[in-house]
Tab-separated table of C-alpha atoms and ligand atoms in Angstrom:
chain	number	residue	atom	x	y	z
V	1	UNK	CA	-11.762	-7.668	16.459
V	2	UNK	CA	-10.870	-10.194	13.786
V	3	UNK	CA	-7.099	-10.331	14.342
V	4	UNK	CA	-4.270	-8.377	15.895
V	5	UNK	CA	-2.968	-6.841	12.678
V	6	UNK	CA	-3.587	-3.152	12.070
V	7	UNK	CA	-6.058	-2.432	9.303
V	8	UNK	CA	-4.364	-0.284	6.684
V	9	UNK	CA	-6.130	1.876	4.128
V	10	UNK	CA	-3.664	3.491	1.738
V	11	UNK	CA	-4.730	6.030	-0.863
V	12	UNK	CA	-2.610	6.003	-4.010
V	13	UNK	CA	-3.290	9.324	-5.701
V	14	UNK	CA	-1.186	8.303	-8.707
V	15	UNK	CA	-0.455	11.303	-10.989
V	16	UNK	CA	-3.211	13.488	-9.563
V	17	UNK	CA	-3.208	16.622	-7.377
V	18	UNK	CA	-0.247	18.968	-7.523
V	19	UNK	CA	0.621	20.911	-4.366
V	20	UNK	CA	-2.277	23.386	-4.520
V	21	UNK	CA	-5.028	20.874	-5.090
V	22	UNK	CA	-3.360	18.416	-2.727
V	23	UNK	CA	-3.481	21.008	0.061
V	24	UNK	CA	-7.161	21.761	-0.576
V	25	UNK	CA	-8.155	18.118	-0.667
V	26	UNK	CA	-6.082	17.183	2.372
V	27	UNK	CA	-7.609	19.976	4.423
V	28	UNK	CA	-11.023	18.815	3.335
V	29	UNK	CA	-10.618	15.220	4.482
V	30	UNK	CA	-8.115	15.388	7.360
V	31	UNK	CA	-10.329	16.413	10.271
V	32	UNK	CA	-12.860	13.686	9.491
V	33	UNK	CA	-10.200	11.083	8.840
V	34	UNK	CA	-8.591	11.936	12.121
V	35	UNK	CA	-11.802	11.356	14.032
V	36	UNK	CA	-12.201	7.971	12.412
V	37	UNK	CA	-8.668	6.763	12.915
V	38	UNK	CA	-8.070	8.275	16.311
V	39	UNK	CA	-10.970	7.650	18.623
V	40	UNK	CA	-12.687	4.286	18.607
V	41	UNK	CA	-10.605	2.762	15.899
V	42	UNK	CA	-7.080	2.767	17.151
V	43	UNK	CA	-6.241	-0.279	15.120
V	44	UNK	CA	-6.653	1.566	11.846
V	45	UNK	CA	-3.882	3.257	9.898
V	46	UNK	CA	-4.546	5.527	6.972
V	47	UNK	CA	-1.709	6.299	4.535
V	48	UNK	CA	-1.946	9.119	2.011
V	49	UNK	CA	0.305	8.744	-1.051
V	50	UNK	CA	0.316	11.939	-3.123
V	51	UNK	CA	2.652	12.491	-6.077
V	52	UNK	CA	6.230	13.321	-5.093
V	53	UNK	CA	5.842	17.023	-5.785
V	54	UNK	CA	2.974	17.256	-3.289
V	55	UNK	CA	4.539	15.236	-0.468
V	56	UNK	CA	5.971	18.262	1.348
V	57	UNK	CA	2.631	20.093	1.285
V	58	UNK	CA	0.704	17.159	2.710
V	59	UNK	CA	3.521	16.466	5.165
V	60	UNK	CA	3.215	19.977	6.565
V	61	UNK	CA	-0.525	19.649	6.987
V	62	UNK	CA	-0.104	16.352	8.830
V	63	UNK	CA	2.685	17.756	10.989
V	64	UNK	CA	0.699	20.789	12.044
V	65	UNK	CA	-1.940	18.721	13.724
V	66	UNK	CA	-0.075	15.578	14.758
V	67	UNK	CA	-2.463	13.061	13.319
V	68	UNK	CA	-1.032	9.867	14.797
V	69	UNK	CA	-2.893	7.351	12.665
V	70	UNK	CA	-2.545	9.140	9.373
V	71	UNK	CA	0.793	8.754	7.639
V	72	UNK	CA	2.393	9.777	4.403
V	73	UNK	CA	3.689	7.507	1.653
V	74	UNK	CA	5.636	8.048	-1.552
V	75	UNK	CA	4.526	6.246	-4.709
V	76	UNK	CA	7.996	5.144	-5.733
V	77	UNK	CA	11.681	5.705	-5.016
V	78	UNK	CA	15.052	4.650	-6.363
V	79	UNK	CA	17.271	2.302	-4.365
V	80	UNK	CA	20.499	4.342	-4.521
V	81	UNK	CA	21.032	6.882	-1.765
V	82	UNK	CA	22.277	9.743	-3.930
V	83	UNK	CA	23.969	10.564	-7.186
V	84	UNK	CA	23.463	11.177	-10.883
V	85	UNK	CA	19.994	9.672	-11.345
V	86	UNK	CA	18.014	12.470	-12.964
V	87	UNK	CA	14.373	12.513	-12.017
V	88	UNK	CA	14.606	9.961	-9.219
V	89	UNK	CA	14.171	10.354	-5.466
V	90	UNK	CA	16.250	8.454	-2.931
V	91	UNK	CA	15.327	6.582	0.249
V	92	UNK	CA	17.095	9.288	2.258
V	93	UNK	CA	14.821	11.914	0.736
V	94	UNK	CA	11.692	9.840	1.198
V	95	UNK	CA	12.657	9.207	4.805
V	96	UNK	CA	12.689	12.947	5.523
V	97	UNK	CA	8.948	13.130	4.898
V	98	UNK	CA	7.428	9.660	4.708
V	99	UNK	CA	7.133	6.500	6.731
V	100	UNK	CA	5.861	4.500	3.757
V	101	UNK	CA	6.581	3.873	0.098
V	102	UNK	CA	4.623	2.033	-2.590
V	103	UNK	CA	6.966	-0.175	-4.614
V	104	UNK	CA	6.535	-2.149	-7.819
V	105	UNK	CA	3.063	-0.880	-8.689
V	106	UNK	CA	1.865	-2.571	-11.883
V	107	UNK	CA	1.848	0.820	-13.611
V	108	UNK	CA	5.545	1.198	-12.808
V	109	UNK	CA	6.188	-2.302	-14.077
V	110	UNK	CA	4.127	-1.733	-17.259
V	111	UNK	CA	5.116	1.801	-18.240
V	112	UNK	CA	8.546	2.208	-16.667
V	113	UNK	CA	10.018	-1.251	-16.967
V	114	UNK	CA	10.341	-2.097	-13.288
V	115	UNK	CA	11.366	-5.659	-12.635
V	116	UNK	CA	11.173	-7.904	-9.597
V	117	UNK	CA	14.903	-7.430	-9.211
V	118	UNK	CA	14.510	-3.658	-8.964
V	119	UNK	CA	11.605	-4.032	-6.559
V	120	UNK	CA	13.812	-6.282	-4.444
V	121	UNK	CA	16.562	-3.653	-4.272
V	122	UNK	CA	14.038	-0.951	-3.466
V	123	UNK	CA	12.474	-3.063	-0.723
V	124	UNK	CA	15.879	-3.576	0.904
V	125	UNK	CA	16.586	0.153	0.604
V	126	UNK	CA	13.258	0.975	2.252
V	127	UNK	CA	14.003	-1.309	5.205
V	128	UNK	CA	17.473	0.165	5.568
V	129	UNK	CA	15.991	3.630	5.889
V	130	UNK	CA	13.093	2.771	8.174
V	131	UNK	CA	10.466	3.222	5.477
V	132	UNK	CA	7.613	0.713	5.355
V	133	UNK	CA	7.493	-0.858	1.877
V	134	UNK	CA	4.096	-1.540	0.322
V	135	UNK	CA	5.048	-3.963	-2.438
V	136	UNK	CA	2.499	-4.453	-5.218
V	137	UNK	CA	2.008	-7.731	-7.008
V	138	UNK	CA	-0.744	-9.126	-9.212
V	139	UNK	CA	-1.538	-10.896	-12.433
V	140	UNK	CA	-2.850	-9.432	-15.679
V	141	UNK	CA	-6.096	-10.412	-17.389
V	142	UNK	CA	-4.562	-12.985	-19.739
V	143	UNK	CA	-2.765	-14.661	-16.845
V	144	UNK	CA	-5.928	-14.606	-14.758
V	145	UNK	CA	-7.977	-16.144	-17.544
V	146	UNK	CA	-5.324	-18.796	-18.121
V	147	UNK	CA	-5.529	-19.775	-14.434
V	148	UNK	CA	-1.952	-18.662	-13.801
V	149	UNK	CA	-2.595	-16.339	-10.869
V	150	UNK	CA	-0.752	-18.414	-8.245
V	151	UNK	CA	2.160	-19.054	-10.571
V	152	UNK	CA	2.556	-15.310	-11.266
V	153	UNK	CA	2.201	-14.390	-7.603
V	154	UNK	CA	4.755	-16.995	-6.595
V	155	UNK	CA	7.265	-15.710	-9.154
V	156	UNK	CA	6.755	-12.104	-8.043
V	157	UNK	CA	7.008	-12.862	-4.333
V	158	UNK	CA	10.087	-15.030	-4.779
V	159	UNK	CA	11.650	-12.586	-7.244
V	160	UNK	CA	11.036	-9.380	-5.327
V	161	UNK	CA	10.904	-10.536	-1.727
V	162	UNK	CA	13.588	-13.185	-1.248
V	163	UNK	CA	16.417	-12.781	1.228
V	164	UNK	CA	14.857	-10.027	3.250
V	165	UNK	CA	16.580	-9.148	6.523
V	166	UNK	CA	15.084	-11.099	9.388
V	167	UNK	CA	14.618	-8.103	11.672
V	168	UNK	CA	12.317	-6.411	9.141
V	169	UNK	CA	10.169	-9.352	8.046
V	170	UNK	CA	7.188	-8.226	10.088
V	171	UNK	CA	7.191	-4.709	8.647
V	172	UNK	CA	6.411	-5.651	5.076
V	173	UNK	CA	3.099	-4.816	3.434
V	174	UNK	CA	2.118	-6.655	0.251
V	175	UNK	CA	-0.659	-5.230	-1.908
V	176	UNK	CA	-2.380	-7.790	-4.094
V	177	UNK	CA	-3.617	-5.798	-7.068
V	178	UNK	CA	-4.914	-7.889	-9.962
V	179	UNK	CA	-4.219	-5.701	-12.987
V	180	UNK	CA	-7.604	-6.502	-14.525
V	181	UNK	CA	-9.310	-4.915	-11.501
V	182	UNK	CA	-7.315	-1.655	-11.468
V	183	UNK	CA	-9.308	1.344	-12.633
V	184	UNK	CA	-11.845	-0.880	-14.381
V	185	UNK	CA	-14.689	-0.664	-11.885
V	186	UNK	CA	-14.565	-4.457	-11.839
V	187	UNK	CA	-13.152	-5.346	-8.452
V	188	UNK	CA	-12.109	-8.900	-7.712
V	189	UNK	CA	-14.687	-10.786	-5.689
V	190	UNK	CA	-13.951	-10.931	-1.959
V	191	UNK	CA	-13.385	-14.664	-2.433
V	192	UNK	CA	-10.708	-14.146	-5.067
V	193	UNK	CA	-9.010	-11.380	-3.069
V	194	UNK	CA	-9.208	-13.492	0.082
V	195	UNK	CA	-7.959	-16.702	-1.490
V	196	UNK	CA	-5.012	-15.038	-3.189
V	197	UNK	CA	-4.180	-13.240	0.063
V	198	UNK	CA	-4.212	-16.569	1.915
V	199	UNK	CA	-1.926	-17.974	-0.761
V	200	UNK	CA	0.468	-15.021	-0.358
V	201	UNK	CA	0.541	-15.477	3.424
V	202	UNK	CA	1.192	-19.174	2.951
V	203	UNK	CA	4.054	-18.445	0.547
V	204	UNK	CA	5.578	-15.930	2.924
V	205	UNK	CA	5.329	-18.557	5.643
V	206	UNK	CA	7.167	-21.054	3.458
V	207	UNK	CA	9.928	-18.501	2.949
V	208	UNK	CA	10.209	-17.004	6.414
V	209	UNK	CA	8.208	-19.050	8.886
V	210	UNK	CA	4.898	-18.760	10.624
V	211	UNK	CA	5.644	-15.760	12.830
V	212	UNK	CA	6.649	-13.592	9.877
V	213	UNK	CA	3.603	-14.739	7.919
V	214	UNK	CA	1.294	-13.826	10.790
V	215	UNK	CA	2.807	-10.354	11.047
V	216	UNK	CA	2.661	-9.698	7.287
V	217	UNK	CA	0.055	-7.152	6.185
V	218	UNK	CA	-1.750	-7.942	2.945
V	219	UNK	CA	-3.882	-5.329	1.218
V	220	UNK	CA	-6.245	-5.779	-1.690
V	221	UNK	CA	-6.264	-3.181	-4.477
V	222	UNK	CA	-8.402	-2.759	-7.586
V	223	UNK	CA	-11.641	-0.756	-7.843
V	224	UNK	CA	-12.102	-0.570	-4.078
V	225	UNK	CA	-14.924	1.774	-3.040
V	226	UNK	CA	-16.833	2.741	0.091
V	227	UNK	CA	-19.487	0.265	-1.041
V	228	UNK	CA	-17.259	-2.808	-1.326
V	229	UNK	CA	-14.428	-2.258	1.184
V	230	UNK	CA	-16.205	-4.113	4.021
V	231	UNK	CA	-16.513	-7.280	1.974
V	232	UNK	CA	-12.741	-7.407	1.465
V	233	UNK	CA	-11.868	-6.608	5.062
V	234	UNK	CA	-14.253	-9.366	6.090
V	235	UNK	CA	-11.721	-11.938	4.911
V	236	UNK	CA	-9.270	-12.971	7.653
V	237	UNK	CA	-6.217	-12.651	5.388
V	238	UNK	CA	-7.070	-9.230	3.945
V	239	UNK	CA	-5.766	-6.468	6.209
V	240	UNK	CA	-6.941	-3.457	4.272
V	241	UNK	CA	-6.796	-1.872	0.853
V	242	UNK	CA	-4.691	0.108	-1.548
V	243	UNK	CA	-7.170	2.501	-3.089
V	244	UNK	CA	-6.713	4.422	-6.335
V	245	UNK	CA	-9.602	6.418	-7.833
V	246	UNK	CA	-11.752	6.376	-4.701
V	247	UNK	CA	-8.945	7.953	-2.656
V	248	UNK	CA	-9.218	11.154	-4.702
V	249	UNK	CA	-12.740	12.033	-3.628
V	250	UNK	CA	-14.208	13.273	-0.356
V	251	UNK	CA	-15.993	9.926	-0.254
V	252	UNK	CA	-12.628	8.450	0.774
V	253	UNK	CA	-13.638	9.401	4.318
V	254	UNK	CA	-16.676	7.150	4.035
V	255	UNK	CA	-14.474	4.355	2.687
V	256	UNK	CA	-12.182	4.642	5.707
V	257	UNK	CA	-15.228	4.734	7.967
V	258	UNK	CA	-16.560	1.501	6.449
V	259	UNK	CA	-13.134	-0.107	6.821
V	260	UNK	CA	-12.963	0.895	10.459
V	261	UNK	CA	-16.370	-0.610	11.133
V	262	UNK	CA	-15.530	-3.824	9.301
V	263	UNK	CA	-12.235	-4.166	11.136
V	264	UNK	CA	-14.043	-4.104	14.465
V	265	UNK	CA	-16.277	-7.059	13.566
S	1	LIG	P1	-8.251	1.827	-8.483
S	1	LIG	O1	-8.723	1.815	-7.056
S	1	LIG	O2	-8.496	3.137	-9.170
S	1	LIG	O3	-8.784	0.645	-9.239
S	1	LIG	O4	-6.655	1.675	-8.451
S	1	LIG	C1	-6.084	0.692	-7.694
S	1	LIG	C2	-4.645	0.929	-7.599
S	1	LIG	O5	-3.919	0.780	-8.572
S	1	LIG	C3	-4.096	1.366	-6.305
S	1	LIG	O6	-2.720	1.321	-6.303
Protein backbone atom coordinates (compact mmCIF):
# COMPACT_ATOMS: atom_id res chain seq x y z
CA UNK A 1 0.00 0.00 0.00
CA UNK A 2 1.45 3.35 -0.99
CA UNK A 3 0.44 5.36 2.10
CA UNK A 4 -1.95 5.30 5.01
CA UNK A 5 -4.49 7.71 3.55
CA UNK A 6 -7.81 6.33 2.35
CA UNK A 7 -8.25 6.42 -1.41
CA UNK A 8 -11.35 8.43 -2.22
CA UNK A 9 -13.30 8.26 -5.46
CA UNK A 10 -16.11 10.80 -5.52
CA UNK A 11 -18.65 10.95 -8.32
CA UNK A 12 -20.01 14.43 -9.00
CA UNK A 13 -23.20 13.89 -10.97
CA UNK A 14 -23.61 17.64 -11.47
CA UNK A 15 -27.10 18.50 -12.82
CA UNK A 16 -27.89 14.98 -13.99
CA UNK A 17 -30.29 12.28 -12.76
CA UNK A 18 -33.46 13.31 -10.97
CA UNK A 19 -34.85 10.94 -8.34
CA UNK A 20 -36.20 8.30 -10.74
CA UNK A 21 -33.10 7.95 -12.86
CA UNK A 22 -30.89 8.31 -9.80
CA UNK A 23 -32.62 5.33 -8.19
CA UNK A 24 -32.23 3.20 -11.32
CA UNK A 25 -28.58 4.05 -11.76
CA UNK A 26 -27.75 3.61 -8.08
CA UNK A 27 -29.36 0.18 -8.00
CA UNK A 28 -27.40 -0.74 -11.08
CA UNK A 29 -23.99 0.11 -9.66
CA UNK A 30 -24.35 -0.38 -5.89
CA UNK A 31 -23.93 -4.14 -5.53
CA UNK A 32 -20.75 -4.12 -7.62
CA UNK A 33 -19.38 -1.03 -5.94
CA UNK A 34 -19.99 -2.61 -2.59
CA UNK A 35 -17.98 -5.68 -3.49
CA UNK A 36 -15.09 -3.51 -4.59
CA UNK A 37 -15.04 -1.21 -1.61
CA UNK A 38 -15.90 -3.75 1.04
CA UNK A 39 -13.86 -6.88 0.64
CA UNK A 40 -10.21 -6.64 -0.28
CA UNK A 41 -10.08 -2.91 -0.54
CA UNK A 42 -10.99 -1.59 2.84
CA UNK A 43 -8.91 1.49 2.31
CA UNK A 44 -11.17 2.77 -0.43
CA UNK A 45 -14.06 5.17 0.03
CA UNK A 46 -16.56 5.89 -2.70
CA UNK A 47 -18.74 9.02 -2.44
CA UNK A 48 -21.79 9.51 -4.63
CA UNK A 49 -22.86 13.15 -5.12
CA UNK A 50 -26.24 13.35 -6.86
CA UNK A 51 -28.16 16.60 -7.30
CA UNK A 52 -29.90 17.82 -4.14
CA UNK A 53 -33.32 16.63 -5.25
CA UNK A 54 -32.04 13.06 -5.57
CA UNK A 55 -30.10 12.87 -2.31
CA UNK A 56 -32.96 11.35 -0.31
CA UNK A 57 -33.54 8.62 -2.90
CA UNK A 58 -29.90 7.58 -3.01
CA UNK A 59 -29.67 7.91 0.77
CA UNK A 60 -32.49 5.41 1.20
CA UNK A 61 -30.86 2.94 -1.14
CA UNK A 62 -27.57 3.20 0.75
CA UNK A 63 -29.32 2.91 4.11
CA UNK A 64 -31.22 -0.21 3.14
CA UNK A 65 -28.08 -2.20 2.63
CA UNK A 66 -25.59 -0.54 4.97
CA UNK A 67 -22.80 -0.07 2.50
CA UNK A 68 -20.02 1.03 4.85
CA UNK A 69 -17.55 2.31 2.27
CA UNK A 70 -20.02 4.09 0.06
CA UNK A 71 -21.15 7.49 1.27
CA UNK A 72 -23.32 10.31 0.06
CA UNK A 73 -22.26 13.87 -0.72
CA UNK A 74 -24.09 17.06 -1.61
CA UNK A 75 -22.75 19.23 -4.43
CA UNK A 76 -23.11 22.50 -2.57
CA UNK A 77 -24.69 24.07 0.50
CA UNK A 78 -25.13 27.49 2.07
CA UNK A 79 -23.28 28.40 5.25
CA UNK A 80 -26.26 29.72 7.25
CA UNK A 81 -28.17 27.18 9.31
CA UNK A 82 -31.68 28.33 8.43
CA UNK A 83 -33.70 31.30 7.29
CA UNK A 84 -34.89 33.28 4.30
CA UNK A 85 -32.46 32.03 1.65
CA UNK A 86 -34.72 30.83 -1.15
CA UNK A 87 -33.35 27.92 -3.09
CA UNK A 88 -30.48 27.13 -0.74
CA UNK A 89 -29.89 24.14 1.53
CA UNK A 90 -28.28 24.42 4.95
CA UNK A 91 -25.57 22.39 6.68
CA UNK A 92 -28.21 21.06 9.09
CA UNK A 93 -30.19 19.69 6.16
CA UNK A 94 -27.15 18.23 4.45
CA UNK A 95 -26.11 16.60 7.70
CA UNK A 96 -29.40 14.69 7.88
CA UNK A 97 -28.46 12.74 4.76
CA UNK A 98 -24.81 13.26 3.87
CA UNK A 99 -21.38 12.91 5.36
CA UNK A 100 -19.76 14.93 2.58
CA UNK A 101 -20.22 18.12 0.60
CA UNK A 102 -18.46 19.46 -2.49
CA UNK A 103 -17.64 23.14 -2.03
CA UNK A 104 -16.38 25.83 -4.38
CA UNK A 105 -16.58 23.79 -7.58
CA UNK A 106 -15.32 25.88 -10.49
CA UNK A 107 -18.80 25.75 -12.02
CA UNK A 108 -20.20 27.35 -8.87
CA UNK A 109 -17.48 29.96 -8.97
CA UNK A 110 -18.00 30.65 -12.70
CA UNK A 111 -21.79 30.57 -13.01
CA UNK A 112 -22.96 31.46 -9.51
CA UNK A 113 -20.34 33.90 -8.35
CA UNK A 114 -18.87 31.91 -5.48
CA UNK A 115 -15.80 33.47 -3.96
CA UNK A 116 -13.02 32.13 -1.78
CA UNK A 117 -14.61 33.99 1.10
CA UNK A 118 -17.89 32.13 0.65
CA UNK A 119 -16.06 28.83 0.28
CA UNK A 120 -14.27 29.61 3.54
CA UNK A 121 -17.56 30.18 5.37
CA UNK A 122 -19.03 27.03 3.88
CA UNK A 123 -15.98 25.00 4.87
CA UNK A 124 -16.28 26.19 8.48
CA UNK A 125 -20.01 25.40 8.42
CA UNK A 126 -19.30 21.89 7.12
CA UNK A 127 -16.81 21.21 9.92
CA UNK A 128 -19.24 22.54 12.51
CA UNK A 129 -21.86 20.07 11.35
CA UNK A 130 -19.62 17.04 10.96
CA UNK A 131 -19.74 17.09 7.17
CA UNK A 132 -16.52 16.37 5.29
CA UNK A 133 -15.79 19.28 2.93
CA UNK A 134 -14.37 18.51 -0.51
CA UNK A 135 -13.06 21.92 -1.52
CA UNK A 136 -12.36 22.44 -5.23
CA UNK A 137 -9.58 24.62 -6.52
CA UNK A 138 -7.86 24.96 -9.88
CA UNK A 139 -6.67 27.36 -12.52
CA UNK A 140 -8.28 28.21 -15.85
CA UNK A 141 -6.67 27.75 -19.26
CA UNK A 142 -5.33 31.29 -19.56
CA UNK A 143 -3.76 31.07 -16.11
CA UNK A 144 -2.31 27.66 -16.92
CA UNK A 145 -0.82 28.89 -20.17
CA UNK A 146 0.61 31.95 -18.44
CA UNK A 147 2.38 29.67 -15.93
CA UNK A 148 0.31 31.03 -13.04
CA UNK A 149 -0.98 27.73 -11.68
CA UNK A 150 0.88 27.87 -8.35
CA UNK A 151 0.00 31.51 -7.83
CA UNK A 152 -3.72 30.79 -8.38
CA UNK A 153 -3.66 27.71 -6.17
CA UNK A 154 -1.89 29.60 -3.41
CA UNK A 155 -4.46 32.41 -3.52
CA UNK A 156 -7.36 29.95 -3.45
CA UNK A 157 -5.95 27.85 -0.62
CA UNK A 158 -5.07 30.90 1.47
CA UNK A 159 -8.37 32.61 0.64
CA UNK A 160 -10.69 29.69 1.24
CA UNK A 161 -8.81 27.59 3.75
CA UNK A 162 -7.16 29.94 6.25
CA UNK A 163 -7.94 29.84 9.95
CA UNK A 164 -9.51 26.43 9.99
CA UNK A 165 -10.18 24.91 13.41
CA UNK A 166 -7.28 22.78 14.52
CA UNK A 167 -9.38 19.77 15.50
CA UNK A 168 -10.72 19.43 11.94
CA UNK A 169 -7.54 19.98 9.92
CA UNK A 170 -7.15 16.31 9.11
CA UNK A 171 -10.69 15.94 7.78
CA UNK A 172 -10.34 18.27 4.83
CA UNK A 173 -10.36 17.02 1.25
CA UNK A 174 -9.03 19.30 -1.49
CA UNK A 175 -9.89 18.51 -5.10
CA UNK A 176 -7.44 19.93 -7.61
CA UNK A 177 -9.50 20.44 -10.74
CA UNK A 178 -7.78 22.42 -13.49
CA UNK A 179 -10.67 24.08 -15.30
CA UNK A 180 -9.14 23.35 -18.71
CA UNK A 181 -9.38 19.61 -17.97
CA UNK A 182 -13.03 19.57 -16.83
CA UNK A 183 -15.38 17.98 -19.34
CA UNK A 184 -12.87 18.46 -22.15
CA UNK A 185 -11.59 14.91 -22.46
CA UNK A 186 -8.13 16.41 -21.99
CA UNK A 187 -7.05 15.31 -18.54
CA UNK A 188 -3.98 16.81 -16.95
CA UNK A 189 -0.95 14.56 -17.20
CA UNK A 190 -0.26 12.52 -14.07
CA UNK A 191 2.88 14.63 -13.65
CA UNK A 192 0.95 17.89 -13.62
CA UNK A 193 -1.72 16.51 -11.28
CA UNK A 194 0.96 15.04 -9.03
CA UNK A 195 3.16 18.12 -8.94
CA UNK A 196 0.28 20.47 -8.18
CA UNK A 197 -0.94 18.07 -5.49
CA UNK A 198 2.53 18.06 -3.91
CA UNK A 199 2.48 21.84 -4.01
CA UNK A 200 -0.94 21.91 -2.31
CA UNK A 201 0.28 19.54 0.42
CA UNK A 202 3.35 21.69 0.90
CA UNK A 203 1.22 24.83 1.20
CA UNK A 204 -1.09 23.18 3.70
CA UNK A 205 2.00 22.17 5.66
CA UNK A 206 3.21 25.77 5.68
CA UNK A 207 -0.16 26.84 7.06
CA UNK A 208 -0.88 24.07 9.53
CA UNK A 209 2.20 21.92 10.01
CA UNK A 210 3.40 18.57 8.84
CA UNK A 211 0.88 16.37 10.63
CA UNK A 212 -2.09 18.18 9.08
CA UNK A 213 -0.45 18.08 5.66
CA UNK A 214 0.10 14.33 5.93
CA UNK A 215 -3.53 13.76 6.86
CA UNK A 216 -4.90 15.99 4.08
CA UNK A 217 -6.61 14.15 1.22
CA UNK A 218 -5.99 15.56 -2.25
CA UNK A 219 -8.05 14.42 -5.21
CA UNK A 220 -7.49 15.12 -8.88
CA UNK A 221 -10.47 16.02 -11.07
CA UNK A 222 -10.82 16.66 -14.80
CA UNK A 223 -11.64 14.06 -17.47
CA UNK A 224 -10.84 11.13 -15.20
CA UNK A 225 -11.84 7.77 -16.70
CA UNK A 226 -11.41 4.07 -15.97
CA UNK A 227 -8.50 4.16 -18.42
CA UNK A 228 -6.48 6.91 -16.74
CA UNK A 229 -7.38 6.73 -13.03
CA UNK A 230 -4.48 4.40 -12.15
CA UNK A 231 -1.91 6.83 -13.50
CA UNK A 232 -3.15 9.56 -11.16
CA UNK A 233 -3.40 7.33 -8.10
CA UNK A 234 0.14 6.21 -8.83
CA UNK A 235 1.41 9.58 -7.61
CA UNK A 236 2.14 9.61 -3.86
CA UNK A 237 0.35 12.93 -3.29
CA UNK A 238 -2.83 12.08 -5.22
CA UNK A 239 -5.30 10.27 -2.97
CA UNK A 240 -8.10 9.71 -5.44
CA UNK A 241 -10.34 11.53 -7.86
CA UNK A 242 -13.38 13.72 -8.22
CA UNK A 243 -15.08 12.32 -11.28
CA UNK A 244 -17.70 14.09 -13.39
CA UNK A 245 -18.90 12.56 -16.68
CA UNK A 246 -17.47 9.10 -16.03
CA UNK A 247 -19.41 8.83 -12.75
CA UNK A 248 -22.70 8.83 -14.67
CA UNK A 249 -22.11 5.58 -16.51
CA UNK A 250 -22.05 1.95 -15.40
CA UNK A 251 -18.37 2.06 -16.28
CA UNK A 252 -17.90 4.01 -13.04
CA UNK A 253 -17.68 0.59 -11.38
CA UNK A 254 -14.66 -0.23 -13.53
CA UNK A 255 -13.12 3.13 -12.64
CA UNK A 256 -13.49 2.37 -8.93
CA UNK A 257 -12.08 -1.10 -9.54
CA UNK A 258 -8.99 0.36 -11.24
CA UNK A 259 -8.57 2.84 -8.39
CA UNK A 260 -8.76 0.07 -5.83
CA UNK A 261 -6.10 -1.92 -7.65
CA UNK A 262 -3.83 1.09 -8.02
CA UNK A 263 -4.21 2.01 -4.37
CA UNK A 264 -2.95 -1.42 -3.34
CA UNK A 265 0.31 -1.05 -5.29
P1 LIG B 1 -15.27 15.61 -15.74
O1 LIG B 1 -14.80 14.34 -15.08
O2 LIG B 1 -16.54 15.42 -16.52
O3 LIG B 1 -14.17 16.25 -16.54
O4 LIG B 1 -15.66 16.63 -14.57
C1 LIG B 1 -14.78 16.84 -13.54
C2 LIG B 1 -15.45 17.58 -12.48
O5 LIG B 1 -15.77 18.75 -12.62
C3 LIG B 1 -15.76 16.86 -11.22
O6 LIG B 1 -16.17 17.73 -10.24
